Coordinates of C-alpha atoms and ligand atoms in Angstrom, one line a residue:
M1 CA 80.8 58.4 117.8
S2 CA 80.7 61.8 116.1
N3 CA 83.1 64.5 117.2
P4 CA 81.1 67.5 118.5
A5 CA 83.5 69.7 116.5
D6 CA 82.2 68.1 113.3
E7 CA 78.6 69.2 114.0
L8 CA 77.9 72.4 112.0
D9 CA 74.7 74.3 112.1
H10 CA 73.5 74.3 108.5
G11 CA 70.3 76.1 109.4
T12 CA 71.7 79.4 110.5
P13 CA 70.5 82.2 108.2
R14 CA 73.1 84.1 106.2
P15 CA 73.9 87.2 108.3
D16 CA 73.6 90.8 106.9
R17 CA 77.2 92.1 106.9
T18 CA 76.6 95.1 104.6
G19 CA 78.0 97.6 107.2
Q20 CA 81.3 95.6 107.7
A21 CA 81.8 95.1 103.9
E22 CA 81.2 98.8 103.2
A23 CA 83.6 99.8 105.9
F24 CA 86.4 97.7 104.5
D25 CA 85.6 98.8 100.9
A26 CA 86.2 102.4 102.2
I27 CA 89.3 101.5 104.2
G28 CA 91.2 99.6 101.4
E29 CA 95.0 100.2 101.4
R30 CA 94.7 102.4 104.5
Y31 CA 94.4 99.2 106.6
D32 CA 98.0 98.3 105.8
E33 CA 99.1 101.9 106.5
A34 CA 97.5 101.8 110.0
F35 CA 99.1 98.4 110.8
P36 CA 102.6 98.7 109.3
H37 CA 104.3 96.3 111.7
K38 CA 103.1 92.7 111.2
E39 CA 106.0 90.7 112.7
G40 CA 103.7 88.2 114.4
Q41 CA 101.6 87.7 111.3
V42 CA 104.7 87.3 109.1
A43 CA 106.3 84.9 111.6
A44 CA 103.1 82.8 111.7
A45 CA 102.9 82.5 107.9
E46 CA 106.7 81.7 107.9
W47 CA 105.9 78.8 110.2
L48 CA 103.3 77.5 107.7
V49 CA 105.7 77.8 104.8
G50 CA 108.3 75.9 106.8
S51 CA 105.9 73.2 107.8
L52 CA 104.0 72.6 104.5
P53 CA 105.1 70.1 101.9
A54 CA 105.6 71.3 98.3
G55 CA 102.4 71.8 96.4
S56 CA 100.3 72.5 99.5
R57 CA 97.1 74.6 99.3
A58 CA 96.3 77.3 101.8
L59 CA 93.3 79.4 102.4
D60 CA 93.6 83.0 103.7
L61 CA 90.3 83.8 105.4
G62 CA 89.5 87.5 105.5
C63 CA 92.6 88.1 103.3
G64 CA 92.3 91.9 103.2
T65 CA 94.6 93.5 100.7
G66 CA 96.5 90.2 100.3
L67 CA 99.5 91.7 102.0
P68 CA 101.5 90.4 103.6
T69 CA 100.0 86.9 104.1
A70 CA 98.6 85.7 100.7
G71 CA 101.6 87.3 99.0
Q72 CA 104.0 85.7 101.4
L73 CA 102.5 82.2 100.9
A74 CA 102.3 82.6 97.1
A75 CA 105.9 83.7 96.9
A76 CA 106.9 80.5 98.8
G77 CA 105.2 78.4 96.2
V78 CA 102.0 77.6 98.2
E79 CA 98.8 77.5 96.2
V80 CA 96.8 80.4 97.8
V81 CA 93.1 80.9 97.9
G82 CA 91.8 84.1 99.6
V83 CA 88.3 85.0 100.7
D84 CA 87.1 88.4 101.9
L85 CA 83.8 90.0 102.5
S86 CA 84.8 93.3 100.9
D87 CA 84.8 93.6 97.2
G88 CA 87.3 96.4 97.4
M89 CA 89.7 94.3 99.4
V90 CA 89.4 91.4 97.0
K91 CA 90.3 93.7 94.1
L92 CA 93.4 94.9 95.9
A93 CA 94.4 91.3 96.8
R94 CA 94.1 90.3 93.1
A95 CA 96.3 93.2 92.1
H96 CA 98.9 92.5 94.9
V97 CA 99.0 88.7 94.5
P98 CA 98.5 87.8 90.9
G99 CA 99.3 84.2 91.6
G100 CA 96.5 83.8 94.1
V101 CA 92.8 83.1 93.6
F102 CA 90.5 85.4 95.4
H103 CA 86.7 85.2 96.1
Q104 CA 84.4 87.9 97.5
A105 CA 82.5 85.9 100.0
D106 CA 81.5 85.7 103.7
I107 CA 83.2 83.2 106.0
A108 CA 79.6 81.9 106.5
D109 CA 79.4 81.0 102.8
L110 CA 82.1 78.3 103.4
R111 CA 80.1 76.3 105.9
P112 CA 79.4 72.7 104.6
G113 CA 76.5 72.9 102.2
G114 CA 77.0 76.6 101.8
P115 CA 77.2 78.4 98.4
L116 CA 81.1 78.3 98.1
D117 CA 82.8 75.0 98.1
L118 CA 86.6 75.4 97.9
G119 CA 87.6 71.9 98.7
R120 CA 90.1 71.0 101.5
F121 CA 93.3 72.8 102.4
D122 CA 96.6 71.9 104.1
A123 CA 96.5 75.2 106.0
V124 CA 94.2 78.0 106.8
T125 CA 95.1 81.5 108.1
A126 CA 92.6 83.8 109.8
F127 CA 94.5 87.0 110.8
F128 CA 92.2 89.5 112.6
S129 CA 89.2 88.3 110.5
L130 CA 87.2 86.1 112.9
L131 CA 87.1 89.0 115.3
M132 CA 84.8 90.7 112.8
L133 CA 82.1 88.1 113.7
P134 CA 79.6 88.3 116.6
R135 CA 80.8 86.0 119.4
D136 CA 78.0 83.5 118.8
E137 CA 79.3 82.8 115.3
I138 CA 83.0 82.4 116.2
P139 CA 82.8 78.8 117.4
L140 CA 80.9 77.9 114.2
A141 CA 83.5 79.7 112.0
L142 CA 86.2 77.7 113.8
R143 CA 84.4 74.5 113.1
T144 CA 84.1 75.6 109.5
V145 CA 87.9 76.1 109.4
R146 CA 88.3 72.6 110.9
H147 CA 86.0 71.2 108.2
L148 CA 88.1 73.0 105.4
L149 CA 91.3 71.5 106.7
V150 CA 92.7 68.0 105.9
P151 CA 93.2 65.9 109.1
Q152 CA 96.3 67.3 110.9
G153 CA 96.0 70.5 108.7
L154 CA 97.6 73.6 110.2
F155 CA 95.7 76.7 111.3
A156 CA 97.2 80.1 112.1
L157 CA 94.9 82.4 114.0
S158 CA 95.2 85.9 115.3
M159 CA 92.8 87.9 117.5
V160 CA 92.9 91.0 119.6
E161 CA 92.6 90.2 123.3
A162 CA 89.3 91.9 124.4
D163 CA 86.3 90.8 126.4
V164 CA 83.7 92.2 123.9
D165 CA 80.9 90.9 121.7
D166 CA 79.7 92.6 118.5
F167 CA 81.0 95.9 119.9
E168 CA 80.9 99.0 117.6
I169 CA 84.2 100.8 117.4
P170 CA 85.5 103.7 115.2
F171 CA 88.1 102.4 112.8
L172 CA 89.9 104.5 110.2
G173 CA 87.0 106.9 109.8
N174 CA 84.4 104.1 109.7
S175 CA 82.5 102.1 112.2
I176 CA 83.1 98.4 112.5
R177 CA 81.7 95.7 114.9
V178 CA 84.2 93.5 116.7
S179 CA 84.3 90.7 119.2
G180 CA 87.0 89.1 121.2
Y181 CA 88.0 87.0 124.2
L182 CA 90.5 87.1 127.0
R183 CA 93.4 84.7 126.4
D184 CA 92.2 81.7 128.3
E185 CA 88.7 81.8 126.9
L186 CA 90.1 82.1 123.4
R187 CA 92.2 79.0 123.9
E188 CA 89.1 77.1 125.2
V189 CA 87.0 78.1 122.2
V190 CA 89.7 77.1 119.8
E191 CA 90.3 73.8 121.5
A192 CA 86.6 73.0 121.7
A193 CA 86.4 73.4 117.9
G194 CA 88.8 70.5 117.4
F195 CA 92.2 72.1 117.4
E196 CA 95.4 71.4 119.3
I197 CA 97.2 74.6 120.1
L198 CA 100.9 74.1 119.3
E199 CA 102.2 77.6 120.2
E200 CA 100.9 80.9 121.5
S201 CA 102.5 84.3 121.2
S202 CA 101.4 87.9 121.9
Y203 CA 102.4 91.4 120.9
S204 CA 101.5 94.8 122.3
Y205 CA 100.7 96.9 119.4
A206 CA 100.1 100.7 118.9
P207 CA 98.6 101.2 115.5
A208 CA 99.7 104.1 113.4
A209 CA 96.3 105.7 113.4
A210 CA 94.8 108.2 115.9
D211 CA 91.4 106.5 116.2
I212 CA 92.7 103.0 117.0
Q213 CA 93.6 102.2 120.6
P214 CA 96.7 100.2 121.5
E215 CA 95.9 96.5 121.6
V216 CA 97.3 93.1 122.6
Q217 CA 97.4 90.7 119.6
I218 CA 97.3 87.0 120.3
F219 CA 98.7 84.5 117.7
L220 CA 97.9 80.8 117.9
R221 CA 99.5 78.1 115.9
C222 CA 97.2 75.2 115.8
R223 CA 96.8 71.8 114.2
R224 CA 93.5 70.1 113.4
H225 CA 92.9 66.9 115.4
A226 CA 92.6 64.0 113.0
Ligands
SAM1 C1 91.2 93.6 110.2 S1 91.2 93.1 108.5 C2 92.5 91.9 108.4 C3 93.0 91.7 107.0 C4 94.2 90.6 106.8 N1 93.8 89.3 107.3 C5 95.4 91.1 107.6 O1 95.6 90.7 108.7 O2 96.2 91.9 107.0 C6 89.8 92.0 108.5 C7 89.4 91.6 107.1 O3 88.3 90.6 107.3 C8 87.3 90.9 106.3 N2 86.0 90.4 106.8 C9 85.2 90.9 107.8 N3 84.2 90.1 108.0 C10 84.3 89.1 107.2 C11 83.5 88.0 106.9 N4 82.3 87.8 107.6 N5 83.8 87.1 106.0 C12 85.0 87.3 105.2 N6 85.8 88.3 105.4 C13 85.5 89.2 106.4 C14 87.3 92.4 106.1 O4 86.7 92.8 104.9 C15 88.8 92.7 106.2 O5 89.4 92.7 105.0

């Protein structure tokens, strides 16, 4: 019997994300200046580093500037591949993490049968990137992550706790669209995509930028079911 988490919708048309890409092209390094404290993210990547055998491959989905995560993984000897929608972010990631391989692509491009086939990974990180999708795409993106992982592969996810769908917000002088869930619903969506949640942690966070509201960040450490 097939696992529902294996069923991916190949027919969904490629979404137009021009606005999101242009916003992050314009934001560039200012993203890291606005979010200088990344303890939860660093701790989650540290968990991966401590759990992965030598020679492992990891994918950083929505890698942004490559810092801290892709850099942290590469410095620990993990073979890192990063993907980001924003060409400007990909250029920064290449400059910050010369040991990594970075692609300008949409998460949707990684669906099975999609234009970018990167093979399988021992671990995937998606820190504050799946929240850039409309809600109806997030379960599909999670099933794509599952597909990209080897059985028992590790997945570190962070989201902002918020009951919103494709909601436009001001962000560092630009407009972006974001989605989110309340904690219990987020857990349900992640588990339904074929993951076991090993650990959850959360942080109250006041970004160092006037136009971003304080937020609660949720970090989930997950393992792909076999
Ligand atoms: C909030 S930033 C987080 C960056 C990095 N993961 C971090 O936590 O430092 C979100 C990133 O996701 C990227 N992004 C947004 N939508 C995306 C999509 N559909 N596919 C790939 N990347 C996307 C943005 O360009 C941006 O670099």
